[in-house]
Amino acid sequence: MDPLEEVLALLGATSHVSAGLVAGGRWAVAFDPPAGAKFNAVRRGRCLLRIDGDPDPVNLDEGDCFLLTRPVAYTLFSEPDAPVEPAHTVFATAVSGVAHAGDGDDVFLVGGAFTLGDRARSLLLDSLPPVIHVPADTPEAGAVRWALDEIDAELRRTQLGSRLVAEHLALVLLIRVLRLHLARAPQATTGWLAGLADPVVAPALRALHARPAQPWTVDDLARVAVVSRSTLAARFKKVVGVGPLEYLTSWRIELAADRIRRGSDTVAAIAQAVGYGSESSLSVAFKRTTGVSPRAYRQVARTGRSG
């Protein structure tokens, strides 16, 4: 499992594929700010996208898709002066998984949302632009089109588990769009996600994720990256935003928190598994990072599950 897959799994990223939207004539549908990330794809026809706060609309052609990375309101429309309907009204009358706007069926869109916790959002999305547009005619968009085709096919089927399959495919789509953005603009992105695309930082990040309990030093990581200690330290801080050992501490705490939530291991056993020499050293680092002790965190997690 590579770091991106590991973070999505560990931090509980989930997806939900919403009803499709068929529209025609003069139409506009206004969407409230999504709680997580949001995607839409034009499977037929063309329309425009306006993000609140941005005066310039984005042209969406057949095969295009976009990922909205911020909780901002947006509108999909046929022309600027078209009468606007709120999305909740349009989708409340959806039939067989398809909502209708305007008059006709010139346009067909498939949409979905990704639910991300605060930590996952900070790792994956905070350093990205508010919207990532993936035009259908870009060479790198083939993998995204494949995911969209599969989602579309699953939603049209009545077989057992089709919606579940579509929702897993939506996570594939999220990964593909993130990879595409990094490949398209590697210098325009900073943060952990950018680190995965950086030739110096990526080997160190992958080593930390592969063996988090190892007593890493910056010298060790520099040897993995085949650069000097000073080069790795400076590059890691510039790209990711924190130093390599600071990042390691935060990742160990994420691993410990996951084990506390999901299992019954003692805090001492968890400390050993994630690279701390004692229960007390983990407890100090855990409380400094999360604000609560491991035992208090476990109690809150158990209360949440039982509630």
XYZ file of C-alpha atoms in Angstrom:
307
model
C 0.000 0.000 0.000
C 1.481 3.359 -0.992
C 1.117 6.446 1.252
C -1.857 7.861 -0.674
C -3.789 4.577 -0.447
C -2.801 4.237 3.200
C -4.019 7.708 4.131
C -7.349 7.247 2.330
C -7.905 3.931 4.133
C -6.626 4.994 7.550
C -8.405 8.320 7.663
C -11.734 6.905 6.542
C -12.295 8.626 3.210
C -15.654 7.497 1.856
C -17.623 8.368 -1.256
C -21.257 8.755 -2.197
C -22.544 8.786 -5.773
C -25.588 11.029 -6.068
C -28.445 10.949 -8.533
C -27.642 11.868 -12.114
C -28.846 15.142 -13.592
C -30.481 15.509 -17.001
C -31.017 19.062 -18.236
C -32.039 20.892 -21.384
C -33.102 24.275 -22.740
C -32.416 27.180 -20.380
C -31.582 25.907 -16.940
C -29.437 26.506 -13.852
C -29.087 24.497 -10.638
C -27.519 26.054 -7.522
C -25.759 23.755 -5.054
C -25.061 24.483 -1.393
C -21.464 24.212 -0.172
C -20.639 20.493 0.103
C -19.486 19.091 3.419
C -16.562 17.276 1.744
C -15.027 17.228 -1.705
C -17.443 17.084 -4.640
C -17.144 15.932 -8.228
C -19.341 16.223 -11.303
C -18.777 14.817 -14.767
C -20.473 15.730 -18.052
C -21.414 12.471 -19.733
C -23.381 14.143 -22.552
C -23.652 17.695 -23.862
C -22.044 20.751 -22.321
C -22.718 23.346 -19.618
C -20.988 25.931 -17.441
C -19.782 25.947 -13.839
C -19.665 29.011 -11.601
C -17.964 28.892 -8.197
C -19.145 31.476 -5.661
C -16.573 34.231 -5.411
C -15.102 33.596 -8.857
C -16.585 35.767 -11.636
C -15.203 33.609 -14.464
C -17.266 30.495 -15.276
C -15.643 27.229 -16.324
C -16.751 25.699 -19.626
C -17.557 22.016 -19.227
C -17.659 19.960 -22.408
C -18.715 16.368 -22.909
C -16.314 14.085 -21.056
C -15.037 16.851 -18.745
C -15.167 16.539 -14.994
C -14.223 18.714 -12.047
C -13.306 18.205 -8.399
C -14.438 20.839 -5.933
C -11.983 20.818 -3.028
C -13.572 23.506 -0.821
C -16.965 23.870 0.893
C -18.132 26.644 -1.431
C -21.447 27.021 -3.216
C -21.535 26.510 -6.962
C -23.959 26.593 -9.884
C -24.216 24.474 -13.015
C -26.063 26.249 -15.829
C -26.733 26.492 -19.549
C -26.395 30.275 -19.861
C -25.755 33.145 -17.415
C -29.310 34.511 -17.263
C -31.125 31.164 -16.987
C -33.622 30.866 -14.093
C -31.944 29.224 -11.104
C -33.432 26.310 -9.147
C -31.997 25.101 -5.830
C -30.429 21.644 -6.082
C -32.355 20.228 -3.133
C -35.636 20.946 -4.937
C -34.433 19.453 -8.222
C -33.035 16.281 -6.671
C -36.032 15.771 -4.364
C -38.075 14.783 -7.428
C -35.447 12.457 -8.957
C -36.892 9.338 -10.595
C -34.884 6.106 -10.865
C -31.744 7.923 -9.778
C -32.043 10.796 -12.276
C -33.144 14.390 -11.592
C -34.336 16.805 -14.292
C -33.793 20.521 -14.817
C -35.002 22.803 -17.577
C -36.731 21.399 -20.624
C -35.158 18.538 -22.578
C -32.204 16.215 -22.222
C -29.294 18.013 -23.882
C -27.002 17.445 -20.915
C -26.393 14.499 -18.609
C -24.170 14.769 -15.533
C -23.064 12.280 -12.892
C -21.992 13.590 -9.511
C -20.746 12.422 -6.166
C -19.179 13.518 -2.918
C -16.268 12.434 -0.757
C -16.472 12.521 3.014
C -13.129 13.339 4.612
C -12.171 13.915 8.226
C -10.312 17.059 9.242
C -6.932 15.312 9.097
C -7.590 13.772 5.683
C -8.740 17.134 4.340
C -5.615 18.878 5.608
C -3.374 16.212 4.063
C -5.161 15.848 0.736
C -7.057 18.997 -0.125
C -5.990 22.129 1.749
C -3.050 22.848 -0.546
C -5.082 22.373 -3.733
C -6.915 25.037 -5.771
C -10.666 25.366 -5.051
C -11.564 23.522 -8.252
C -9.607 21.075 -10.404
C -10.949 20.929 -13.961
C -10.106 17.836 -16.015
C -10.854 18.464 -19.710
C -11.727 15.365 -21.709
C -9.228 16.165 -24.458
C -6.116 16.129 -22.240
C -3.921 13.052 -22.780
C -3.770 12.306 -19.053
C -7.562 12.198 -18.718
C -7.898 8.651 -20.080
C -7.760 7.047 -16.638
C -10.354 9.500 -15.322
C -12.632 8.708 -18.263
C -12.252 4.995 -17.516
C -13.419 5.517 -13.927
C -16.341 7.649 -15.116
C -17.367 5.051 -17.700
C -17.339 2.348 -15.028
C -19.342 4.489 -12.583
C -21.858 5.264 -15.314
C -22.162 1.566 -16.215
C -22.669 0.503 -12.603
C -25.367 3.124 -12.027
C -27.276 1.857 -15.070
C -27.250 -1.734 -13.818
C -29.711 -3.304 -11.433
C -27.281 -5.965 -10.262
C -26.616 -6.604 -6.599
C -24.044 -4.183 -5.198
C -23.927 -1.850 -8.189
C -24.130 1.323 -6.105
C -21.459 0.078 -3.716
C -19.179 -0.667 -6.667
C -19.866 2.816 -8.068
C -18.933 4.409 -4.759
C -15.635 2.511 -4.602
C -14.961 3.584 -8.179
C -15.569 7.174 -7.111
C -12.624 6.856 -4.704
C -10.574 5.589 -7.642
C -11.669 8.721 -9.495
C -10.532 10.904 -6.594
C -7.074 9.305 -6.648
C -6.851 9.671 -10.436
C -7.778 13.363 -10.327
C -5.260 14.034 -7.549
C -2.537 12.251 -9.527
C -3.467 14.164 -12.664
C -3.282 17.489 -10.866
C 0.140 16.665 -9.429
C 1.419 15.577 -12.838
C 0.017 18.687 -14.495
C 1.239 21.280 -11.973
C 3.845 19.741 -9.636
C 5.361 23.104 -8.728
C 2.001 24.713 -7.961
C 1.161 22.414 -5.062
C 2.699 22.265 -1.612
C 2.002 20.006 1.352
C 2.030 16.289 1.969
C 0.411 15.424 -1.353
C 3.034 17.421 -3.235
C 5.697 15.517 -1.339
C 4.543 12.285 -2.973
C 5.311 13.786 -6.394
C 8.644 15.339 -5.447
C 11.663 13.254 -6.552
C 13.648 14.096 -3.408
C 10.894 13.990 -0.797
C 8.890 11.016 -2.114
C 11.469 8.295 -1.280
C 11.716 9.592 2.291
C 7.940 9.766 2.684
C 7.515 6.235 1.372
C 10.198 4.959 3.742
C 8.501 6.608 6.724
C 5.189 5.023 5.777
C 6.713 1.614 5.110
C 8.573 1.463 8.453
C 7.125 4.058 10.854
C 8.411 2.282 13.975
C 12.030 2.463 12.832
C 14.152 4.982 14.806
C 14.643 7.238 11.806
C 17.082 10.121 11.716
C 17.348 12.794 9.055
C 20.655 11.223 8.021
C 18.911 7.863 7.492
C 16.218 9.456 5.345
C 18.792 11.417 3.349
C 20.515 8.151 2.480
C 17.186 6.722 1.304
C 16.640 9.795 -0.887
C 20.295 9.747 -2.040
C 20.867 13.393 -1.152
C 22.692 15.235 1.601
C 21.152 15.695 5.029
C 20.818 19.456 4.542
C 19.230 19.025 1.101
C 16.595 16.601 2.369
C 15.774 18.666 5.452
C 15.371 21.878 3.453
C 13.461 20.265 0.602
C 11.110 18.334 2.894
C 10.287 21.470 4.894
C 9.764 23.540 1.740
C 7.491 21.018 -0.006
C 5.597 19.390 2.871
C 5.572 22.332 5.271
C 7.124 20.491 8.241
C 10.436 18.744 8.832
C 10.770 14.980 8.238
C 10.895 14.032 11.929
C 7.967 16.315 12.751
C 6.035 14.591 9.983
C 7.034 11.183 11.369
C 5.702 12.129 14.796
C 2.331 13.195 13.377
C 2.063 10.011 11.294
C 2.878 7.801 14.274
C 0.121 9.533 16.216
C -2.318 8.859 13.354
C -1.368 5.169 13.422
C -1.711 5.034 17.203
C -5.102 6.764 17.094
C -6.334 4.268 14.509
C -5.248 1.306 16.659
C -6.855 2.857 19.720
C -10.152 3.366 17.874
C -10.297 -0.036 16.234
C -8.674 -2.478 18.657
C -8.144 -3.494 22.255
C -4.334 -3.449 22.411
C -2.826 -1.818 25.466
C -1.336 1.637 25.112
C 2.058 0.116 25.877
C 1.713 -2.384 23.003
C 0.581 0.362 20.635
C 3.528 2.534 21.696
C 5.930 -0.241 20.805
C 4.212 -0.893 17.461
C 4.379 2.715 16.262
C 7.921 3.486 17.362
C 7.761 4.802 20.918
C 9.940 3.211 23.564
C 7.395 3.455 26.341
C 3.745 4.099 27.097
C 4.625 7.399 28.751
C 6.513 8.740 25.716
C 3.554 7.925 23.444
C 1.131 9.467 25.921
C 3.071 12.728 26.019
C 3.293 12.958 22.220
C -0.323 11.894 21.762
C -1.682 14.520 24.151
C 0.529 17.218 22.652
C -0.842 16.413 19.180
C -4.506 15.617 19.879
C -5.163 17.454 23.126
C -6.203 14.307 25.023
C -4.440 11.260 26.438
C -4.612 7.886 24.641
C -6.889 6.502 27.361
C -9.277 9.458 27.140
C -9.254 9.169 23.345
C -10.174 5.468 23.596
C -13.027 6.258 25.969
C -14.446 8.879 23.600
C -14.124 6.474 20.642
C -15.943 3.710 22.536
C -18.685 6.098 23.624
C -19.176 7.167 20.015
C -19.476 3.560 18.823
C -21.937 2.607 21.543
C -24.029 5.725 20.938
